[in-house]
Amino acid sequence: MEHDPALPDLSQEADQLKTVLNKEGFRFTSQRQKILDLFQAAALGHHLSAEEIHQQLLDQGEKISFSTIYRALHVMVRLSLLQELELAEGRKYYELNTPFMDQHHHLVCVHCGAVKEFEDATMAQVGSSESAARGFSLLNCQFTVYGICPSCQPLLG
Amino acid sequence: MEHDPALPDLSQEADQLKTVLNKEGFRFTSQRQKILDLFQAAALGHHLSAEEIHQQLLDQGEKISFSTIYRALHVMVRLSLLQELELAEGRKYYELNTPFMDQHHHLVCVHCGAVKEFEDATMAQVGSSESAARGFSLLNCQFTVYGICPSCQPLLG
DNA sequence: GGGATTATTGAAAATCATTTTCGCTATTCA
DNA sequence: TGAATAGCGAAAATGATTTTCAATAATCCC
Ligand SMILES: [Mn+2]
Ligand SMILES: [Mn+2]
Ligand SMILES: [Zn+2]
Ligand SMILES: [Zn+2]
């Protein structure tokens, strides 16, 4: 079957995931592909939790266990396909990883949990220089700003 | 009993905690004072978890339940006496709160958990301007840099 | 000071996200 | 294609944190 060059090359994406996995001794599975697909289909600025991944796959008729989801997330973080975020209470969130200099940061409403993203090159600079100054090898930076969003402000003091 | 002006005025510190608590309808208790004392006695740059608070109080002969510790931490965060930190895996850490413009940030070794603090006024500026730009009322910022510390680097690739 | 009111405590049980166990299945590779 | 074994699902386990509830103690008023 030919591939229409006007459409996204999904079969090649699959090949790419397989390549990345196999390079480190992991196996390609349909579950891992489906999870990665969710991230690639997600709206910009939308962060996914294990719970939401499970629900989205259920919604599209895929049955998958939480253990598989958690294992896949860990593998993809280790392969730098995903980034783990400590946005707010209780659970972890994940998003597609981006090159270090392109990383964005987060503004979180502590009342309703709304998240806004913003970019600022200062963060990467400060992170680089601070880690260099102390001999750390830098992995990534997270700048999280907590506040009350405009919709929640009237509801409080 | 007179107070020796050459010694730290611990009774006044207690009064201060009582005042802050009562102002918001909370009661002063010896447990809350002992927990706050641990933070005031802790080395600069040392962050305490509920587990460590429990252990330190045990070590000094004080019996206290985890429920009390968690409740005290929540109250003191609400009163801005403490700040909650999402430094690394699994558990939360706490430290004495500082005025917004004096806040420091953290460099964390993902291998051994070592934490280094650093100050950088840029963070507060970026946090303020980003939250203002989106109409958020700013509560606080956390800039966390993850990496591998110098002692752990030889142990890995 | 003493007593009523009710926030706080401790112990135990409950939650809840995440991890582990284990028998079975599917991927990799020769 | 077949052996070796990584990965899967289901269920049990974990571990930090939260809740429940009866007993205790801080605050307030007299
Ligand atoms: Mn994001
Ligand atoms: Mn600190
Ligand atoms: Zn909000
Ligand atoms: Zn280290």
mmCIF file of C-alpha atoms (C1' of nucleotides) and ligand atoms in Angstrom:
data_model
loop_
_atom_site.group_PDB
_atom_site.id
_atom_site.type_symbol
_atom_site.label_atom_id
_atom_site.label_comp_id
_atom_site.label_asym_id
_atom_site.label_seq_id
_atom_site.Cartn_x
_atom_site.Cartn_y
_atom_site.Cartn_z
ATOM 1 C CA MET A 1 0.000 0.000 0.000
ATOM 2 C CA GLU A 2 1.321 3.410 -1.031
ATOM 3 C CA HIS A 3 1.574 6.261 1.424
ATOM 4 C CA ASP A 4 -0.149 9.506 0.505
ATOM 5 C CA PRO A 5 2.472 12.205 1.032
ATOM 6 C CA ALA A 6 -0.301 14.684 1.904
ATOM 7 C CA LEU A 7 -1.171 12.741 5.054
ATOM 8 C CA PRO A 8 0.957 12.373 8.155
ATOM 9 C CA ASP A 9 3.171 9.354 7.814
ATOM 10 C CA LEU A 10 1.839 7.299 10.693
ATOM 11 C CA SER A 11 3.493 4.075 9.626
ATOM 12 C CA GLN A 12 6.804 5.857 9.704
ATOM 13 C CA GLU A 13 6.042 7.242 13.149
ATOM 14 C CA ALA A 14 5.493 3.673 14.254
ATOM 15 C CA ASP A 15 8.807 2.675 12.739
ATOM 16 C CA GLN A 16 10.441 5.528 14.570
ATOM 17 C CA LEU A 17 9.084 4.374 17.912
ATOM 18 C CA LYS A 18 10.205 0.825 17.168
ATOM 19 C CA THR A 19 13.670 2.026 16.304
ATOM 20 C CA VAL A 20 14.021 4.079 19.443
ATOM 21 C CA LEU A 21 12.745 1.265 21.638
ATOM 22 C CA ASN A 22 14.838 -1.487 20.064
ATOM 23 C CA LYS A 23 17.984 0.617 20.221
ATOM 24 C CA GLU A 24 17.809 0.358 24.011
ATOM 25 C CA GLY A 25 16.649 -3.240 24.169
ATOM 26 C CA PHE A 26 12.955 -2.489 24.646
ATOM 27 C CA ARG A 27 10.307 -4.113 22.476
ATOM 28 C CA PHE A 28 7.817 -2.349 20.287
ATOM 29 C CA THR A 29 4.216 -3.049 21.323
ATOM 30 C CA SER A 30 0.872 -1.786 20.136
ATOM 31 C CA GLN A 31 0.138 -0.510 23.632
ATOM 32 C CA ARG A 32 3.194 1.743 23.616
ATOM 33 C CA GLN A 33 2.336 3.036 20.179
ATOM 34 C CA LYS A 34 -1.233 3.836 21.192
ATOM 35 C CA ILE A 35 -0.088 5.729 24.244
ATOM 36 C CA LEU A 36 2.412 7.757 22.256
ATOM 37 C CA ASP A 37 -0.298 8.433 19.675
ATOM 38 C CA LEU A 38 -2.428 10.038 22.376
ATOM 39 C CA PHE A 39 0.322 12.514 23.147
ATOM 40 C CA GLN A 40 0.833 13.304 19.488
ATOM 41 C CA ALA A 41 -2.892 13.881 19.081
ATOM 42 C CA ALA A 42 -3.326 15.899 22.270
ATOM 43 C CA ALA A 43 -3.981 19.605 22.114
ATOM 44 C CA LEU A 44 -0.962 21.800 22.679
ATOM 45 C CA GLY A 45 -0.739 22.623 26.332
ATOM 46 C CA HIS A 46 -2.705 19.575 27.392
ATOM 47 C CA HIS A 47 -0.959 17.328 29.899
ATOM 48 C CA LEU A 48 -1.934 13.716 30.353
ATOM 49 C CA SER A 49 -2.061 11.646 33.531
ATOM 50 C CA ALA A 50 -2.125 7.843 33.680
ATOM 51 C CA GLU A 51 -5.790 8.061 34.586
ATOM 52 C CA GLU A 52 -6.598 10.212 31.558
ATOM 53 C CA ILE A 53 -4.624 7.976 29.224
ATOM 54 C CA HIS A 54 -6.569 4.993 30.494
ATOM 55 C CA GLN A 55 -9.870 6.782 29.991
ATOM 56 C CA GLN A 56 -9.032 8.041 26.499
ATOM 57 C CA LEU A 57 -8.039 4.571 25.378
ATOM 58 C CA LEU A 58 -11.210 3.111 26.868
ATOM 59 C CA ASP A 59 -13.219 5.758 25.025
ATOM 60 C CA GLN A 60 -11.701 4.670 21.746
ATOM 61 C CA GLY A 61 -12.432 1.031 22.506
ATOM 62 C CA GLU A 62 -8.945 -0.014 23.608
ATOM 63 C CA LYS A 63 -8.629 -2.031 26.771
ATOM 64 C CA ILE A 64 -5.332 -1.541 28.576
ATOM 65 C CA SER A 65 -4.184 -2.067 32.130
ATOM 66 C CA PHE A 66 -2.793 0.598 34.391
ATOM 67 C CA SER A 67 0.377 -1.392 34.918
ATOM 68 C CA THR A 68 1.039 -1.266 31.201
ATOM 69 C CA ILE A 69 0.388 2.468 31.109
ATOM 70 C CA TYR A 70 2.743 3.181 33.967
ATOM 71 C CA ARG A 71 5.422 0.937 32.512
ATOM 72 C CA ALA A 72 5.120 2.580 29.102
ATOM 73 C CA LEU A 73 5.340 6.062 30.605
ATOM 74 C CA HIS A 74 8.513 5.157 32.463
ATOM 75 C CA VAL A 75 10.112 3.684 29.376
ATOM 76 C CA MET A 76 9.245 6.703 27.256
ATOM 77 C CA VAL A 77 10.560 9.100 29.861
ATOM 78 C CA ARG A 78 13.798 7.129 29.991
ATOM 79 C CA LEU A 79 14.029 7.367 26.199
ATOM 80 C CA SER A 80 13.359 11.111 26.349
ATOM 81 C CA LEU A 81 10.193 10.768 24.306
ATOM 82 C CA LEU A 82 8.143 12.136 27.189
ATOM 83 C CA GLN A 83 8.723 14.489 30.060
ATOM 84 C CA GLU A 84 7.261 13.988 33.515
ATOM 85 C CA LEU A 85 5.730 17.043 35.183
ATOM 86 C CA GLU A 86 5.010 17.739 38.847
ATOM 87 C CA LEU A 87 2.247 20.204 38.178
ATOM 88 C CA ALA A 88 -0.018 19.814 41.127
ATOM 89 C CA GLU A 89 -1.532 17.596 43.687
ATOM 90 C CA GLY A 90 -1.292 13.866 43.932
ATOM 91 C CA ARG A 91 -0.645 12.690 40.422
ATOM 92 C CA LYS A 92 2.001 13.075 37.763
ATOM 93 C CA TYR A 93 1.449 14.481 34.300
ATOM 94 C CA TYR A 94 3.291 13.814 31.069
ATOM 95 C CA GLU A 95 3.816 15.626 27.787
ATOM 96 C CA LEU A 96 5.934 15.168 24.675
ATOM 97 C CA ASN A 97 9.525 16.040 25.383
ATOM 98 C CA THR A 98 11.070 19.001 23.566
ATOM 99 C CA PRO A 99 14.677 20.013 22.975
ATOM 100 C CA PHE A 100 16.169 21.652 26.037
ATOM 101 C CA MET A 101 16.335 25.176 24.653
ATOM 102 C CA ASP A 102 12.682 25.018 23.580
ATOM 103 C CA GLN A 103 11.310 23.958 26.921
ATOM 104 C CA HIS A 104 8.322 25.828 28.206
ATOM 105 C CA HIS A 105 7.092 26.373 31.729
ATOM 106 C CA HIS A 106 3.819 26.358 33.618
ATOM 107 C CA LEU A 107 1.466 28.666 35.457
ATOM 108 C CA VAL A 108 -0.917 26.646 37.637
ATOM 109 C CA CYS A 109 -4.124 27.732 39.346
ATOM 110 C CA VAL A 110 -4.019 26.132 42.788
ATOM 111 C CA HIS A 111 -7.795 26.420 43.037
ATOM 112 C CA CYS A 112 -9.103 24.826 39.828
ATOM 113 C CA GLY A 113 -5.931 23.244 38.470
ATOM 114 C CA ALA A 114 -5.946 25.199 35.190
ATOM 115 C CA VAL A 115 -2.537 25.252 33.523
ATOM 116 C CA LYS A 116 -1.085 27.891 31.194
ATOM 117 C CA GLU A 117 2.191 27.441 29.373
ATOM 118 C CA PHE A 118 4.780 30.101 28.631
ATOM 119 C CA GLU A 119 8.223 30.214 27.130
ATOM 120 C CA ASP A 120 11.147 32.128 28.518
ATOM 121 C CA ALA A 121 14.720 31.507 27.530
ATOM 122 C CA THR A 122 15.940 32.873 30.857
ATOM 123 C CA MET A 123 15.054 29.638 32.592
ATOM 124 C CA ALA A 124 17.298 27.482 30.450
ATOM 125 C CA GLN A 125 20.109 29.987 30.888
ATOM 126 C CA VAL A 126 19.825 30.123 34.655
ATOM 127 C CA GLY A 127 19.446 26.346 34.845
ATOM 128 C CA SER A 128 22.523 25.803 32.715
ATOM 129 C CA SER A 129 24.714 28.243 34.567
ATOM 130 C CA GLU A 130 23.626 27.105 38.029
ATOM 131 C CA SER A 131 24.186 23.453 37.257
ATOM 132 C CA ALA A 132 27.515 24.193 35.610
ATOM 133 C CA ALA A 133 28.585 26.255 38.617
ATOM 134 C CA ARG A 134 28.057 23.267 40.913
ATOM 135 C CA GLY A 135 29.311 20.542 38.618
ATOM 136 C CA PHE A 136 25.893 19.011 38.007
ATOM 137 C CA SER A 137 25.177 17.525 34.623
ATOM 138 C CA LEU A 138 21.881 19.118 33.656
ATOM 139 C CA LEU A 139 18.891 16.958 32.748
ATOM 140 C CA ASN A 140 16.010 19.406 32.739
ATOM 141 C CA CYS A 141 14.415 22.392 34.443
ATOM 142 C CA GLN A 142 10.906 22.982 35.644
ATOM 143 C CA PHE A 143 9.701 26.447 36.477
ATOM 144 C CA THR A 144 6.240 26.308 37.975
ATOM 145 C CA VAL A 145 4.354 29.418 38.994
ATOM 146 C CA TYR A 146 1.430 28.909 41.373
ATOM 147 C CA GLY A 147 -1.400 31.389 41.654
ATOM 148 C CA ILE A 148 -5.135 31.932 41.316
ATOM 149 C CA CYS A 149 -6.515 32.188 37.813
ATOM 150 C CA PRO A 150 -8.837 35.013 36.777
ATOM 151 C CA SER A 151 -11.971 32.825 36.889
ATOM 152 C CA CYS A 152 -11.228 31.610 40.405
ATOM 153 C CA GLN A 153 -10.344 34.973 41.924
ATOM 154 C CA PRO A 154 -13.955 36.191 42.321
ATOM 155 C CA LEU A 155 -14.853 32.911 44.072
ATOM 156 C CA LEU A 156 -12.329 33.524 46.853
ATOM 157 C CA GLY A 157 -11.363 36.376 49.224
ATOM 158 C CA MET B 1 10.664 34.556 85.721
ATOM 159 C CA GLU B 2 12.847 37.101 83.951
ATOM 160 C CA HIS B 3 14.111 36.586 80.444
ATOM 161 C CA ASP B 4 17.859 36.748 79.893
ATOM 162 C CA PRO B 5 18.335 39.131 76.957
ATOM 163 C CA ALA B 6 21.502 37.271 75.956
ATOM 164 C CA LEU B 7 19.533 34.131 75.071
ATOM 165 C CA PRO B 8 17.113 33.672 72.176
ATOM 166 C CA ASP B 9 13.643 34.556 73.267
ATOM 167 C CA LEU B 10 11.951 31.190 72.822
ATOM 168 C CA SER B 11 8.922 32.095 74.870
ATOM 169 C CA GLN B 12 8.301 34.982 72.540
ATOM 170 C CA GLU B 13 8.598 32.709 69.524
ATOM 171 C CA ALA B 14 5.917 30.565 71.107
ATOM 172 C CA ASP B 15 3.762 33.606 71.611
ATOM 173 C CA GLN B 16 4.237 34.529 67.986
ATOM 174 C CA LEU B 17 3.035 31.139 66.798
ATOM 175 C CA LYS B 18 0.057 31.352 69.142
ATOM 176 C CA THR B 19 -0.833 34.773 67.819
ATOM 177 C CA VAL B 20 -0.645 33.700 64.203
ATOM 178 C CA LEU B 21 -2.709 30.574 64.852
ATOM 179 C CA ASN B 22 -5.380 32.245 66.942
ATOM 180 C CA LYS B 23 -5.800 35.070 64.453
ATOM 181 C CA GLU B 24 -7.208 32.522 62.012
ATOM 182 C CA GLY B 25 -9.182 30.525 64.534
ATOM 183 C CA PHE B 26 -6.612 27.751 65.012
ATOM 184 C CA ARG B 27 -5.449 26.711 68.448
ATOM 185 C CA PHE B 28 -1.923 26.768 69.733
ATOM 186 C CA THR B 29 -0.661 23.295 70.664
ATOM 187 C CA SER B 30 2.647 21.974 71.888
ATOM 188 C CA GLN B 31 2.797 19.646 68.900
ATOM 189 C CA ARG B 32 2.613 22.538 66.445
ATOM 190 C CA GLN B 33 5.264 24.432 68.363
ATOM 191 C CA LYS B 34 7.601 21.429 68.405
ATOM 192 C CA ILE B 35 7.232 20.947 64.666
ATOM 193 C CA LEU B 36 7.909 24.593 63.936
ATOM 194 C CA ASP B 37 10.914 24.431 66.273
ATOM 195 C CA LEU B 38 12.405 21.683 64.122
ATOM 196 C CA PHE B 39 12.296 23.947 61.092
ATOM 197 C CA GLN B 40 13.831 26.835 62.998
ATOM 198 C CA ALA B 41 16.606 24.544 64.238
ATOM 199 C CA ALA B 42 17.222 22.855 60.877
ATOM 200 C CA ALA B 43 20.377 23.599 58.938
ATOM 201 C CA LEU B 44 19.985 26.097 56.125
ATOM 202 C CA GLY B 45 19.165 24.235 52.962
ATOM 203 C CA HIS B 46 17.759 21.240 54.791
ATOM 204 C CA HIS B 47 14.218 20.280 53.827
ATOM 205 C CA LEU B 48 11.998 18.202 56.086
ATOM 206 C CA SER B 49 9.468 15.521 55.167
ATOM 207 C CA ALA B 50 6.695 14.251 57.424
ATOM 208 C CA GLU B 51 8.718 11.098 57.940
ATOM 209 C CA GLU B 52 11.806 13.014 59.016
ATOM 210 C CA ILE B 53 9.806 15.237 61.360
ATOM 211 C CA HIS B 54 8.365 12.141 62.963
ATOM 212 C CA GLN B 55 11.798 10.601 63.367
ATOM 213 C CA GLN B 56 13.421 13.735 64.759
ATOM 214 C CA LEU B 57 10.697 14.119 67.351
ATOM 215 C CA LEU B 58 11.010 10.458 68.306
ATOM 216 C CA ASP B 59 14.756 10.938 68.665
ATOM 217 C CA GLN B 60 14.202 13.760 71.113
ATOM 218 C CA GLY B 61 11.746 11.662 73.090
ATOM 219 C CA GLU B 62 8.519 13.202 71.751
ATOM 220 C CA LYS B 63 5.768 10.879 70.692
ATOM 221 C CA ILE B 64 3.534 12.292 67.950
ATOM 222 C CA SER B 65 1.257 10.754 65.355
ATOM 223 C CA PHE B 66 1.580 11.165 61.639
ATOM 224 C CA SER B 67 -1.920 12.544 61.408
ATOM 225 C CA THR B 68 -0.930 15.365 63.722
ATOM 226 C CA ILE B 69 2.199 16.065 61.702
ATOM 227 C CA TYR B 70 0.330 16.227 58.413
ATOM 228 C CA ARG B 71 -2.381 18.417 59.912
ATOM 229 C CA ALA B 72 0.182 20.787 61.402
ATOM 230 C CA LEU B 73 2.044 21.054 58.108
ATOM 231 C CA HIS B 74 -1.139 21.942 56.259
ATOM 232 C CA VAL B 75 -2.092 24.574 58.785
ATOM 233 C CA MET B 76 1.342 26.168 58.715
ATOM 234 C CA VAL B 77 1.410 26.220 54.938
ATOM 235 C CA ARG B 78 -1.993 27.909 54.948
ATOM 236 C CA LEU B 79 -0.649 30.489 57.389
ATOM 237 C CA SER B 80 2.426 31.042 55.205
ATOM 238 C CA LEU B 81 4.758 29.894 57.944
ATOM 239 C CA LEU B 82 5.973 27.028 55.778
ATOM 240 C CA GLN B 83 6.357 26.365 52.102
ATOM 241 C CA GLU B 84 5.663 23.015 50.488
ATOM 242 C CA LEU B 85 8.211 21.772 47.957
ATOM 243 C CA GLU B 86 7.875 19.183 45.195
ATOM 244 C CA LEU B 87 11.539 18.337 45.118
ATOM 245 C CA ALA B 88 11.568 14.751 44.077
ATOM 246 C CA GLU B 89 9.921 11.405 44.131
ATOM 247 C CA GLY B 90 7.035 10.317 46.238
ATOM 248 C CA ARG B 91 7.018 12.593 49.201
ATOM 249 C CA LYS B 92 6.655 16.283 49.912
ATOM 250 C CA TYR B 93 9.191 18.450 51.649
ATOM 251 C CA TYR B 94 8.734 21.601 53.693
ATOM 252 C CA GLU B 95 10.873 24.547 54.691
ATOM 253 C CA LEU B 96 10.370 27.883 56.437
ATOM 254 C CA ASN B 97 8.635 30.317 54.149
ATOM 255 C CA THR B 98 10.498 33.431 53.055
ATOM 256 C CA PRO B 99 9.300 36.726 51.572
ATOM 257 C CA PHE B 100 8.554 36.400 47.884
ATOM 258 C CA MET B 101 11.477 38.419 46.616
ATOM 259 C CA ASP B 102 13.917 36.403 48.745
ATOM 260 C CA GLN B 103 12.800 33.016 47.538
ATOM 261 C CA HIS B 104 15.496 30.596 46.509
ATOM 262 C CA HIS B 105 15.393 27.680 44.118
ATOM 263 C CA HIS B 106 16.665 24.118 43.962
ATOM 264 C CA LEU B 107 19.089 21.948 42.049
ATOM 265 C CA VAL B 108 18.273 18.275 42.617
ATOM 266 C CA CYS B 109 20.351 15.190 41.875
ATOM 267 C CA VAL B 110 17.936 12.648 40.438
ATOM 268 C CA HIS B 111 20.297 9.845 41.397
ATOM 269 C CA CYS B 112 21.043 10.424 45.103
ATOM 270 C CA GLY B 113 18.482 13.124 45.917
ATOM 271 C CA ALA B 114 21.051 15.722 47.001
ATOM 272 C CA VAL B 115 19.655 19.255 46.931
ATOM 273 C CA LYS B 116 21.518 22.526 46.425
ATOM 274 C CA GLU B 117 19.888 25.902 46.834
ATOM 275 C CA PHE B 118 20.536 29.015 44.806
ATOM 276 C CA GLU B 119 19.111 32.485 44.570
ATOM 277 C CA ASP B 120 18.282 34.307 41.382
ATOM 278 C CA ALA B 121 16.061 37.338 41.216
ATOM 279 C CA THR B 122 15.169 36.557 37.609
ATOM 280 C CA MET B 123 12.721 33.879 38.701
ATOM 281 C CA ALA B 124 10.607 36.225 40.773
ATOM 282 C CA GLN B 125 10.599 38.721 37.922
ATOM 283 C CA VAL B 126 9.542 36.209 35.297
ATOM 284 C CA GLY B 127 6.965 34.710 37.642
ATOM 285 C CA SER B 128 5.491 38.109 38.394
ATOM 286 C CA SER B 129 5.325 39.255 34.818
ATOM 287 C CA GLU B 130 3.928 35.979 33.478
ATOM 288 C CA SER B 131 1.223 35.805 36.109
ATOM 289 C CA ALA B 132 0.365 39.466 35.637
ATOM 290 C CA ALA B 133 0.164 38.971 31.865
ATOM 291 C CA ARG B 134 -2.488 36.289 32.311
ATOM 292 C CA GLY B 135 -4.391 37.843 35.179
ATOM 293 C CA PHE B 136 -3.274 35.277 37.747
ATOM 294 C CA SER B 137 -2.735 36.431 41.305
ATOM 295 C CA LEU B 138 0.695 35.107 42.115
ATOM 296 C CA LEU B 139 1.219 32.867 45.145
ATOM 297 C CA ASN B 140 4.705 31.498 44.622
ATOM 298 C CA CYS B 141 7.208 30.150 42.132
ATOM 299 C CA GLN B 142 9.313 27.029 42.149
ATOM 300 C CA PHE B 143 12.229 26.645 39.848
ATOM 301 C CA THR B 144 13.672 23.156 40.086
ATOM 302 C CA VAL B 145 16.684 22.055 38.094
ATOM 303 C CA TYR B 146 17.222 18.308 37.775
ATOM 304 C CA GLY B 147 20.594 16.799 37.027
ATOM 305 C CA ILE B 148 23.325 14.467 38.241
ATOM 306 C CA CYS B 149 25.555 15.725 41.019
ATOM 307 C CA PRO B 150 29.341 15.508 40.795
ATOM 308 C CA SER B 151 29.572 12.517 43.173
ATOM 309 C CA CYS B 152 27.022 10.508 41.211
ATOM 310 C CA GLN B 153 28.419 11.186 37.737
ATOM 311 C CA PRO B 154 31.287 8.661 37.966
ATOM 312 C CA LEU B 155 28.842 5.956 39.101
ATOM 313 C CA LEU B 156 26.830 6.241 35.900
ATOM 314 C CA GLY B 157 27.526 6.355 32.164
ATOM 315 C "C1'" DG C 1 -10.390 29.813 88.616
ATOM 316 C "C1'" DG C 2 -14.094 26.786 86.637
ATOM 317 C "C1'" DG C 3 -17.040 25.064 83.109
ATOM 318 C "C1'" DA C 4 -18.961 24.945 78.394
ATOM 319 C "C1'" DT C 5 -17.633 24.739 73.710
ATOM 320 C "C1'" DT C 6 -15.224 22.761 70.179
ATOM 321 C "C1'" DA C 7 -10.598 22.379 67.770
ATOM 322 C "C1'" DT C 8 -7.008 18.993 68.142
ATOM 323 C "C1'" DT C 9 -5.000 14.658 69.161
ATOM 324 C "C1'" DG C 10 -3.717 9.602 68.487
ATOM 325 C "C1'" DA C 11 -4.783 5.073 66.773
ATOM 326 C "C1'" DA C 12 -6.633 2.602 63.414
ATOM 327 C "C1'" DA C 13 -8.867 2.185 59.154
ATOM 328 C "C1'" DA C 14 -9.396 4.104 54.609
ATOM 329 C "C1'" DT C 15 -7.687 6.270 50.238
ATOM 330 C "C1'" DC C 16 -5.478 6.498 46.147
ATOM 331 C "C1'" DA C 17 -1.764 6.718 42.897
ATOM 332 C "C1'" DT C 18 1.673 3.809 41.706
ATOM 333 C "C1'" DT C 19 4.371 -0.620 41.829
ATOM 334 C "C1'" DT C 20 5.017 -5.471 42.054
ATOM 335 C "C1'" DT C 21 3.953 -10.330 41.338
ATOM 336 C "C1'" DC C 22 2.979 -14.012 38.428
ATOM 337 C "C1'" DG C 23 1.312 -16.950 34.781
ATOM 338 C "C1'" DC C 24 0.569 -16.219 29.964
ATOM 339 C "C1'" DT C 25 1.427 -13.943 25.432
ATOM 340 C "C1'" DA C 26 3.871 -11.691 21.813
ATOM 341 C "C1'" DT C 27 8.209 -9.632 20.045
ATOM 342 C "C1'" DT C 28 12.891 -10.228 18.690
ATOM 343 C "C1'" DC C 29 16.430 -12.416 16.461
ATOM 344 C "C1'" DA C 30 19.204 -16.272 14.890
ATOM 345 C "C1'" DT D 1 10.272 -20.858 12.414
ATOM 346 C "C1'" DG D 2 11.486 -21.589 17.198
ATOM 347 C "C1'" DA D 3 13.919 -20.423 21.476
ATOM 348 C "C1'" DA D 4 14.593 -16.816 24.628
ATOM 349 C "C1'" DT D 5 12.597 -13.370 27.159
ATOM 350 C "C1'" DA D 6 10.410 -8.634 27.429
ATOM 351 C "C1'" DG D 7 5.900 -7.159 28.068
ATOM 352 C "C1'" DC D 8 0.960 -7.845 29.105
ATOM 353 C "C1'" DG D 9 -3.260 -8.031 32.323
ATOM 354 C "C1'" DA D 10 -5.289 -9.020 36.733
ATOM 355 C "C1'" DA D 11 -4.887 -8.916 41.253
ATOM 356 C "C1'" DA D 12 -2.379 -8.090 45.325
ATOM 357 C "C1'" DA D 13 0.916 -5.058 47.563
ATOM 358 C "C1'" DT D 14 2.931 -0.621 48.728
ATOM 359 C "C1'" DG D 15 3.503 3.699 50.773
ATOM 360 C "C1'" DA D 16 2.413 8.388 51.524
ATOM 361 C "C1'" DT D 17 -1.309 10.849 52.965
ATOM 362 C "C1'" DT D 18 -6.169 11.405 54.681
ATOM 363 C "C1'" DT D 19 -10.123 10.349 57.322
ATOM 364 C "C1'" DT D 20 -12.834 8.600 61.229
ATOM 365 C "C1'" DC D 21 -13.972 8.721 65.900
ATOM 366 C "C1'" DA D 22 -13.687 8.786 70.795
ATOM 367 C "C1'" DA D 23 -10.851 11.085 74.177
ATOM 368 C "C1'" DT D 24 -8.310 15.300 75.329
ATOM 369 C "C1'" DA D 25 -7.132 20.010 75.874
ATOM 370 C "C1'" DA D 26 -7.177 25.057 74.248
ATOM 371 C "C1'" DT D 27 -10.144 29.073 74.212
ATOM 372 C "C1'" DC D 28 -13.669 31.851 75.817
ATOM 373 C "C1'" DC D 29 -16.955 33.559 78.965
ATOM 374 C "C1'" DC D 30 -18.606 33.976 83.702
HETATM 375 MN MN MN E 1 3.452 21.801 29.147
HETATM 376 MN MN MN E 2 15.109 25.298 50.041
HETATM 377 ZN ZN ZN E 3 -8.644 28.602 38.695
HETATM 378 ZN ZN ZN E 4 23.873 12.573 43.346
#
